[in-house]
């Protein structure tokens, strides 16, 4: 298991723009709504099994 | 009138109790047996463990809720199940030992028509020498453990401020642990706290896990679509580790812990020692210490429970090789095959196999993440047992049971990676289904539309919303039933 941290060292590093995106209030309010809808859809599927 | 006895007041048992009163309550009796006087919203223990929340914010006394709802509560530990009664008592019953200070250690016998075993896990620190609060590591599995973890972390931060470098080890303390998501979440909350304290450069933050790859989370990893590409939870998680400068030790079985030292073996057979100043390692889980006896008084525990101590339900326990398992081997009704009036829900049911591929080191050490049974499926199973009991009461023993297989159910996992309304962040993930179904989804085992991951501040808001929403629901406040499990 020698190369486990090599793999991390070569993983995609988020750019400054991506990091700003992750903290931008307007974008994040939109993502909050979008993720909640995704989660609700998934919950609905799980609750309605035959 | 029927009596429904629920063992355990965690996510599964408490959800079952509230729905039982709502759906069966008028003509039937609902009884809950649980050893603790408080309900604990366990997911928020992570924030207690970094000192961001007080213990009182994640627990509340449960007896007043049950009193208000008309549910009988016995603060006691279930010890033995007599599904056929015994020579003196004709009905099925459970023997309990009271933990209530007013009746401490008194023994009681509670009869039932339907039994729901929702006793969750036994935190099996004893499986690894030196592991846990009685050894050399801290934990966040209970609110009390989390308070101690926060104290220990604070003391490490003080040392860093005084100029001493510290090794912070976070992860799982055995090759067969589950709940890697919680260890992952705690790692990034600690990283955030260290940055806020201005000492991140003084810490070597190491994540030690039984997962073969990062992003496995005990579910064999996930495939997401992102910006027109399929990507893996491995790449996605590695990216977060790179961004935050966290080291990883993968495929590890912790053999023992001594003061300041973790001894571990990895899948390739190599053995090594990690010197640490602070270590939060989760324990492996097994079923709680429950026994079962038949009418003649013979011990039938091995018929009712799997060797892991979890209760057998309608799953395929034939022990086929991992490669031959199918989604359909997973249980859907959670009824015990020998006694169909007994249900096991949440962590208490015995899973038929690992979801993540089990591996053995050349020395024969099993390194196999156990399947996670998280909050949402636990709640759904608790409610399902009540819906089935309702059918049985209305239509008789031939009524069709409700079903909720983890191979047909999704899960949402929001792993916070820092708190604060504007500074927080979380990795929000959804997967559907939890148990991959390669017949329904041939390429990745899961729906690409519903399996998804994203990092950002919005995830932190979701985690916070879940905290308040689920505590509101657990208190049985008006409209609680409209909040999904
Ligand atoms: C630190 C941490 C963080 C987590 N974070 C998340 C998360 O973010 N999202 C998520 O979905 N899941 C999370 N989980 C998992 C989640 O907590 C579990 O899925 C959930 O608690 C399982 O519910 P349960 O009712 O089966 O077990 P529990 O919640 O453990 O409840 C078991 C109950 O049984 C009682 N009991 C035990 N023994 C007996 C006995 N002999 N007789 C009677 N009662 C007994 C216990 O006191 C308890 O009340 C986390 C887990 C941990 C440890």
XYZ file of C-alpha atoms and ligand atoms in Angstrom:
588
model
C 0.000 0.000 0.000
C 2.832 2.393 -0.867
C 1.135 4.632 -3.379
C -1.982 5.593 -1.464
C -0.887 9.187 -0.958
C 0.460 9.487 -4.546
C -3.071 9.031 -5.726
C -4.209 11.902 -3.479
C -1.312 14.061 -4.697
C -2.535 13.637 -8.299
C -6.255 14.124 -7.594
C -7.928 17.158 -9.226
C -7.254 20.262 -7.156
C -10.158 22.728 -7.123
C -9.300 26.081 -8.640
C -9.818 29.368 -6.788
C -12.960 29.840 -8.906
C -14.415 26.497 -7.781
C -13.661 27.322 -4.144
C -15.412 30.706 -4.536
C -18.363 28.963 -6.170
C -18.644 26.658 -3.148
C -18.959 29.658 -0.832
C -20.896 32.130 -3.009
C -24.153 32.856 -1.171
C -26.336 33.323 -4.248
C -25.099 30.195 -5.983
C -25.309 28.207 -2.775
C -28.926 29.241 -2.112
C -29.707 27.848 -5.553
C -27.716 24.659 -4.857
C -29.521 24.313 -1.505
C -32.863 24.242 -3.307
C -31.578 21.942 -6.071
C -29.996 19.391 -3.688
C -33.104 19.349 -1.496
C -35.252 18.569 -4.540
C -32.864 15.761 -5.513
C -32.998 14.341 -2.000
C -36.795 14.550 -1.822
C -37.095 12.709 -5.139
C -34.832 10.001 -3.887
C -36.720 9.716 -0.582
C -40.021 9.472 -2.466
C -38.683 6.557 -4.536
C -37.494 4.721 -1.402
C -40.797 5.183 0.421
C -42.892 3.842 -2.435
C -41.806 0.258 -2.814
C -44.218 -2.340 -3.951
C -56.242 -5.279 21.728
C -52.643 -6.046 20.746
C -49.461 -5.068 22.482
C -46.514 -3.792 20.430
C -43.219 -3.885 22.317
C -40.346 -1.848 20.889
C -36.788 -2.432 22.109
C -34.610 0.667 21.639
C -35.400 4.363 21.312
C -32.888 5.353 18.655
C -33.752 6.471 15.126
C -35.440 3.160 14.175
C -37.202 2.381 17.480
C -38.337 5.913 18.220
C -39.677 6.398 14.675
C -41.540 3.094 15.080
C -42.963 4.177 18.458
C -44.284 7.520 17.173
C -45.888 5.945 14.099
C -47.253 3.061 16.185
C -49.119 5.445 18.432
C -50.418 7.399 15.438
C -51.450 4.386 13.354
C -52.362 1.738 15.934
C -52.595 3.650 19.162
C -56.297 3.964 19.875
C -57.020 0.297 20.438
C -53.564 -1.104 20.955
C -50.865 -0.760 23.531
C -47.425 0.619 22.604
C -44.513 0.016 24.954
C -40.896 1.165 24.526
C -37.959 -0.320 26.446
C -34.675 1.572 26.249
C -31.821 1.959 28.749
C -31.168 5.699 28.361
C -33.328 8.522 29.665
C -32.335 10.742 26.710
C -32.850 10.618 22.976
C -29.629 11.396 21.077
C -29.594 12.774 17.529
C -26.351 10.902 16.809
C -25.358 12.598 13.496
C -24.819 15.913 15.321
C -22.411 14.292 17.804
C -19.770 15.214 15.225
C -20.294 18.904 16.065
C -20.216 18.164 19.812
C -16.931 16.353 19.198
C -15.266 19.505 17.883
C -16.808 21.782 20.518
C -19.184 23.502 18.068
C -22.338 22.240 19.826
C -23.148 21.544 23.443
C -24.261 18.063 24.512
C -27.667 19.489 25.501
C -28.272 20.527 21.869
C -28.158 16.922 20.630
C -30.074 15.151 23.421
C -33.422 15.572 25.162
C -35.325 13.563 27.808
C -37.500 10.977 26.128
C -39.940 10.073 28.934
C -41.947 13.358 28.664
C -42.427 12.781 24.910
C -43.764 9.278 25.536
C -45.970 10.525 28.375
C -47.450 13.207 26.116
C -48.101 10.678 23.358
C -49.540 7.968 25.614
C -46.702 5.516 24.977
C -45.589 3.423 27.952
C -41.853 3.791 28.569
C -39.638 1.453 30.590
C -36.109 2.708 31.141
C -34.516 -0.712 31.031
C -32.189 -2.990 29.125
C -33.755 -5.924 27.279
C -31.895 -9.098 28.241
C -33.738 -12.150 26.882
C -36.554 -12.867 24.460
C -38.991 -15.728 25.141
C -40.893 -15.854 21.818
C -42.997 -18.851 23.007
C -43.297 -17.796 26.653
C -42.101 -20.350 29.209
C -43.467 -22.941 31.618
C -45.090 -20.202 33.735
C -46.027 -17.491 31.240
C -48.073 -18.599 28.246
C -47.471 -15.506 26.106
C -44.306 -14.326 24.383
C -42.333 -11.942 26.582
C -39.049 -10.093 27.019
C -37.080 -10.095 30.246
C -35.641 -6.676 31.067
C -33.324 -5.245 33.697
C -34.220 -1.712 34.809
C -31.677 1.113 34.468
C -34.187 3.625 35.815
C -32.580 4.883 39.085
C -35.902 4.277 40.890
C -35.911 0.552 40.003
C -32.241 -0.043 39.326
C -31.378 -3.673 38.441
C -34.925 -4.895 39.093
C -35.978 -7.572 36.632
C -39.242 -7.257 34.688
C -41.112 -9.482 32.231
C -43.032 -7.658 29.514
C -45.428 -9.663 27.366
C -46.004 -8.819 23.696
C -47.981 -9.700 20.597
C -45.522 -7.980 18.246
C -41.876 -7.279 19.014
C -39.674 -4.741 17.238
C -35.981 -5.134 17.913
C -34.395 -1.718 17.268
C -31.514 -2.036 19.697
C -28.878 -0.679 17.271
C -25.245 -1.629 17.716
C -23.095 -2.690 20.622
C -20.037 -0.430 20.413
C -17.482 -3.232 20.373
C -14.354 -1.391 21.566
C -13.207 -4.673 23.139
C -12.514 -6.123 19.661
C -9.286 -4.072 19.504
C -6.946 -3.935 22.488
C -6.563 -0.401 23.831
C -9.343 1.054 21.664
C -11.909 3.509 23.012
C -12.575 5.751 25.987
C -11.406 3.052 28.442
C -8.233 2.709 26.372
C -6.230 5.331 24.525
C -8.582 6.774 21.908
C -11.699 8.937 21.945
C -15.002 8.342 20.134
C -18.027 10.358 18.966
C -20.549 7.491 19.028
C -22.439 8.852 22.042
C -22.973 12.460 23.109
C -20.888 11.799 26.242
C -18.021 10.365 24.195
C -18.191 13.403 21.919
C -17.818 15.812 24.878
C -14.621 13.989 25.902
C -13.381 14.077 22.297
C -13.876 17.854 22.186
C -11.888 18.252 25.438
C -9.018 16.138 24.102
C -9.020 18.062 20.819
C -8.959 21.379 22.672
C -5.950 20.261 24.658
C -4.138 19.251 21.426
C -4.928 22.647 19.898
C -3.476 24.358 23.013
C -0.286 22.355 22.567
C -0.091 23.408 18.916
C -0.544 27.031 19.923
C 2.366 26.558 22.306
C 4.480 25.453 19.348
C 4.263 21.648 19.607
C 3.430 19.725 16.438
C 0.693 17.139 16.867
C -0.353 14.045 14.945
C -4.131 13.818 14.767
C -5.354 10.342 13.766
C -9.002 9.898 12.834
C -10.729 6.868 11.389
C -11.897 3.389 12.268
C -10.397 1.087 14.878
C -10.857 -2.361 13.282
C -10.818 -4.029 9.869
C -14.545 -4.795 10.013
C -15.858 -1.368 11.079
C -18.685 0.499 9.397
C -19.681 4.194 9.607
C -16.611 5.412 7.661
C -18.750 8.405 6.607
C -18.832 9.586 10.229
C -15.044 9.268 10.560
C -14.626 11.154 7.269
C -16.952 13.880 8.503
C -15.129 14.218 11.806
C -11.769 14.462 9.960
C -12.896 17.482 7.970
C -14.580 19.143 10.922
C -11.305 18.833 12.832
C -9.418 20.212 9.816
C -11.790 23.200 9.834
C -11.331 23.762 13.594
C -7.542 23.647 13.236
C -7.695 26.263 10.480
C -10.006 28.485 12.572
C -7.537 28.199 15.480
C -4.683 29.156 13.130
C -2.722 25.958 13.820
C -3.375 23.810 10.747
C 0.325 23.907 9.815
C 1.180 22.402 13.228
C -0.916 19.261 12.640
C -0.298 16.107 10.666
C -3.902 15.052 10.020
C -4.145 11.353 9.162
C -7.277 9.424 8.138
C -6.870 5.714 8.919
C -9.519 3.455 7.433
C -10.405 -0.099 6.456
C -11.653 1.204 3.075
C -9.494 -0.102 0.198
C -9.923 3.209 -1.609
C -11.009 6.650 -0.483
C -14.688 7.314 -1.181
C -15.689 3.688 -0.567
C -17.755 4.554 2.557
C -18.598 0.876 3.063
C -20.859 0.916 -0.006
C -18.193 0.015 -2.575
C -17.878 3.650 -3.685
C -20.165 5.480 -6.080
C -20.138 6.670 -9.669
C -21.401 10.209 -10.242
C -21.997 12.228 -13.357
C -20.448 15.654 -13.268
C -20.201 18.188 -16.066
C -20.790 15.593 -18.754
C -18.406 12.964 -17.351
C -18.789 9.952 -15.146
C -16.508 10.287 -12.165
C -16.000 8.251 -9.013
C -16.421 9.022 -5.332
C -12.748 7.928 -5.088
C -11.498 10.775 -7.269
C -13.899 13.201 -5.682
C -12.821 12.286 -2.126
C -9.131 12.276 -3.034
C -9.594 15.782 -4.369
C -10.918 16.928 -0.980
C -8.010 15.208 0.814
C -5.559 16.991 -1.503
C -7.228 20.364 -1.078
C -7.231 20.075 2.744
C -3.820 18.386 3.076
C -5.051 15.241 4.831
C -2.955 12.041 4.647
C -4.611 8.631 4.321
C -3.782 5.116 5.482
C -6.062 2.796 3.511
C -7.119 -0.841 3.741
C -6.033 -0.915 7.389
C -6.989 -3.175 10.269
C -6.045 -1.656 13.620
C -4.522 -4.495 15.676
C -4.026 -2.684 18.954
C -3.618 0.749 20.442
C -1.143 1.760 23.107
C -0.720 5.219 24.626
C 0.178 7.369 21.596
C 0.586 4.427 19.172
C -1.728 2.710 16.705
C -0.506 -0.671 15.442
C -2.055 -1.597 12.122
C -1.862 -4.079 9.274
C -2.791 -3.249 5.681
C -4.359 -5.385 2.963
C -0.942 -6.103 1.421
C 0.220 -7.614 4.736
C 2.537 -4.761 5.755
C 2.441 -3.835 9.413
C 3.286 -0.423 10.785
C 2.833 1.893 13.745
C 1.340 5.379 13.679
C 2.449 7.623 16.552
C -0.385 9.984 17.516
C -1.171 12.748 19.982
C -4.951 12.667 19.498
C -6.901 9.732 18.062
C -10.629 9.398 17.364
C -11.213 5.862 16.114
C -14.718 4.431 15.727
C -15.300 0.922 17.105
C -16.636 -2.035 15.141
C -20.307 -2.799 15.762
C -21.966 -6.051 16.777
C -25.441 -6.917 17.971
C -26.286 -6.027 21.573
C -26.171 -8.764 24.228
C -29.640 -10.243 23.745
C -30.440 -13.921 24.153
C -33.475 -15.993 23.165
C -35.027 -19.087 24.766
C -37.801 -21.449 23.692
C -40.696 -22.612 25.864
C -38.613 -25.424 27.339
C -35.946 -22.898 28.329
C -33.371 -24.033 25.713
C -31.080 -21.319 24.368
C -32.175 -20.628 20.770
C -30.024 -17.499 20.310
C -28.091 -19.029 17.389
C -31.386 -19.655 15.552
C -32.615 -16.079 16.040
C -29.343 -14.165 15.796
C -26.464 -14.262 13.278
C -22.916 -14.871 14.605
C -22.445 -11.071 14.534
C -25.139 -10.793 17.221
C -27.542 -9.007 14.851
C -31.008 -10.492 14.403
C -31.824 -12.686 11.408
C -34.598 -11.420 9.158
C -35.892 -12.296 5.663
C -32.432 -12.121 4.023
C -30.398 -14.837 2.329
C -27.820 -15.918 4.919
C -26.513 -18.883 2.926
C -23.012 -17.378 2.784
C -22.438 -17.423 -0.990
C -19.138 -15.952 -2.236
C -19.187 -12.155 -2.475
C -19.172 -12.213 -6.300
C -22.429 -14.216 -6.393
C -24.510 -11.972 -4.182
C -27.511 -10.221 -5.629
C -29.585 -7.234 -4.578
C -32.527 -9.590 -4.050
C -30.652 -11.318 -1.193
C -31.283 -8.249 0.959
C -34.266 -8.299 3.317
C -37.431 -6.375 2.594
C -39.904 -7.116 5.408
C -37.460 -7.392 8.364
C -39.442 -10.240 9.951
C -37.631 -13.010 11.768
C -38.037 -16.276 9.820
C -38.685 -18.373 12.959
C -41.033 -15.894 14.643
C -42.727 -13.606 12.084
C -44.220 -11.439 14.850
C -40.644 -10.305 15.612
C -39.105 -7.555 13.457
C -35.501 -6.297 13.504
C -34.992 -2.790 12.113
C -32.177 -0.243 11.772
C -28.722 -1.444 12.692
C -30.218 -4.375 14.666
C -30.944 -6.585 11.621
C -28.210 -8.869 10.293
C -27.104 -7.816 6.782
C -26.595 -10.789 4.442
C -23.191 -9.635 3.156
C -20.831 -6.714 2.760
C -21.587 -4.154 0.059
C -17.951 -3.160 -0.195
C -15.704 -6.003 -1.432
C -14.241 -7.884 1.556
C -10.484 -8.515 1.403
C -7.972 -10.585 3.353
C -4.318 -9.716 3.927
C -1.701 -12.415 3.110
C -1.666 -13.085 6.896
C -5.375 -13.955 6.740
C -6.620 -10.770 8.427
C -10.117 -9.825 7.266
C -10.312 -6.205 6.127
C -13.920 -5.707 5.144
C -15.978 -2.570 5.747
C -19.401 -3.612 7.068
C -22.468 -2.203 5.289
C -23.670 1.094 6.767
C -27.286 1.265 7.969
C -27.731 5.010 8.211
C -30.489 7.173 9.660
C -32.878 7.327 6.731
C -33.150 3.570 6.066
C -33.360 2.965 9.831
C -36.333 5.321 10.107
C -38.020 3.846 7.026
C -37.671 0.313 8.445
C -39.114 1.410 11.793
C -42.180 2.841 10.073
C -42.457 -0.198 7.782
C -42.722 -2.592 10.727
C -45.681 -0.596 12.055
C -47.400 -0.527 8.645
C -47.067 -4.322 8.432
C -48.412 -4.769 11.972
C -51.372 -2.580 11.031
C -52.088 -4.835 8.028
C -51.795 -7.951 10.178
C -54.160 -6.545 12.762
C -56.689 -5.488 10.130
C -56.506 -8.448 7.760
C -55.144 -11.309 9.854
C -51.925 -13.338 9.661
C -52.110 -13.820 5.865
C -51.948 -10.072 5.176
C -49.149 -8.988 2.837
C -46.174 -7.401 4.612
C -44.923 -3.969 3.557
C -41.477 -4.000 2.013
C -38.481 -1.657 2.023
C -35.308 -3.280 0.759
C -32.025 -1.375 0.955
C -31.586 -2.525 -2.643
C -34.618 -0.424 -3.599
C -34.039 2.496 -1.290
C -31.669 5.418 -1.561
C -29.671 7.233 1.072
C -28.629 10.810 1.510
C -25.350 11.418 3.275
C -24.369 14.929 4.184
C -20.882 14.923 5.656
C -20.161 18.349 7.029
C -16.616 19.565 6.596
C -16.714 22.735 8.622
C -19.381 24.774 10.368
C -20.602 28.370 10.258
C -23.485 29.907 8.316
C -21.173 31.512 5.783
C -17.923 29.594 6.381
C -19.313 26.074 6.668
C -19.081 23.416 4.033
C -20.270 19.862 3.478
C -20.048 17.035 1.038
C -23.644 16.203 0.149
C -24.121 12.802 -1.468
C -27.136 10.829 -2.551
C -27.120 7.274 -3.816
C -29.840 5.105 -5.228
C -30.079 2.297 -4.362
C -27.870 1.759 -1.304
C -27.174 -1.847 -2.239
C -26.063 -1.827 -5.893
C -28.382 -3.690 -8.221
C -26.464 -4.740 -11.329
C -29.577 -6.274 -12.866
C -31.502 -3.005 -12.752
C -28.458 -0.752 -13.378
C -25.972 -2.903 -15.350
C -23.063 -0.473 -15.593
C -22.589 1.034 -12.168
C -25.149 -0.810 -10.023
C -26.879 2.465 -9.206
C -28.993 5.072 -10.946
C -26.703 7.748 -12.359
C -29.540 10.228 -12.124
C -30.009 9.735 -8.383
C -26.410 9.106 -7.358
C -24.785 12.407 -6.893
C -22.185 14.344 -4.928
C -21.418 18.014 -4.396
C -19.273 20.025 -1.999
C -20.294 23.473 -0.813
C -21.796 25.761 1.802
C -25.317 24.634 0.835
C -24.513 21.136 2.141
C -23.741 22.645 5.534
C -27.125 24.395 5.572
C -28.786 21.072 4.722
C -26.975 19.337 7.581
C -28.075 22.101 9.968
C -31.645 21.913 8.669
C -31.653 18.140 9.204
C -30.443 18.643 12.782
C -33.348 20.951 13.713
C -35.921 19.103 11.613
C -35.177 15.645 13.014
C -35.019 16.830 16.616
C -38.412 18.526 16.060
C -39.741 15.290 14.601
C -38.314 13.153 17.410
C -40.031 15.419 19.935
C -43.298 14.583 18.176
C -44.209 18.249 17.704
C -47.235 19.206 15.550
C -46.905 17.949 11.988
C -43.950 15.646 12.824
C -45.444 12.906 10.646
C -45.042 15.033 7.501
C -41.269 15.139 7.914
C -40.000 12.147 5.924
C -37.817 9.547 7.634
C -20.851 9.625 14.912
C -21.930 9.149 14.006
C -22.414 9.991 13.023
C -23.446 9.575 12.182
N -23.885 10.424 11.217
C -24.910 10.056 10.430
C -25.418 10.936 9.438
O -24.923 12.050 9.267
N -26.484 10.533 8.698
C -27.050 9.312 8.878
O -28.013 8.987 8.190
N -26.582 8.435 9.793
C -25.521 8.781 10.563
N -25.045 7.903 11.499
C -25.686 6.592 11.618
C -26.957 6.689 12.467
O -26.645 7.237 13.715
C -27.531 5.293 12.606
O -27.905 4.868 11.329
C -28.773 5.245 13.455
O -28.517 5.767 14.729
C -29.282 3.818 13.542
O -30.478 3.811 14.241
P -30.873 2.591 15.181
O -32.171 2.976 15.774
O -30.760 1.336 14.439
O -29.741 2.551 16.314
P -29.470 3.603 17.472
O -29.792 4.968 17.020
O -28.088 3.325 17.951
O -30.511 3.213 18.613
C -30.449 2.032 19.344
C -31.295 2.185 20.583
O -31.384 0.931 21.264
C -31.108 1.120 22.642
N -30.629 -0.157 23.176
C -29.399 -0.694 23.120
N -29.386 -1.886 23.729
C -30.636 -2.125 24.166
C -31.249 -3.191 24.868
N -30.588 -4.280 25.219
N -32.566 -3.086 25.168
C -33.292 -1.989 24.812
N -32.759 -0.954 24.148
C -31.447 -1.020 23.821
C -30.106 2.250 22.640
O -30.012 2.847 23.915
C -30.740 3.168 21.596
O -31.792 3.902 22.161
C -23.996 8.291 12.328
C -23.490 7.422 13.317
C -22.464 7.840 14.140
C -21.947 6.907 15.198
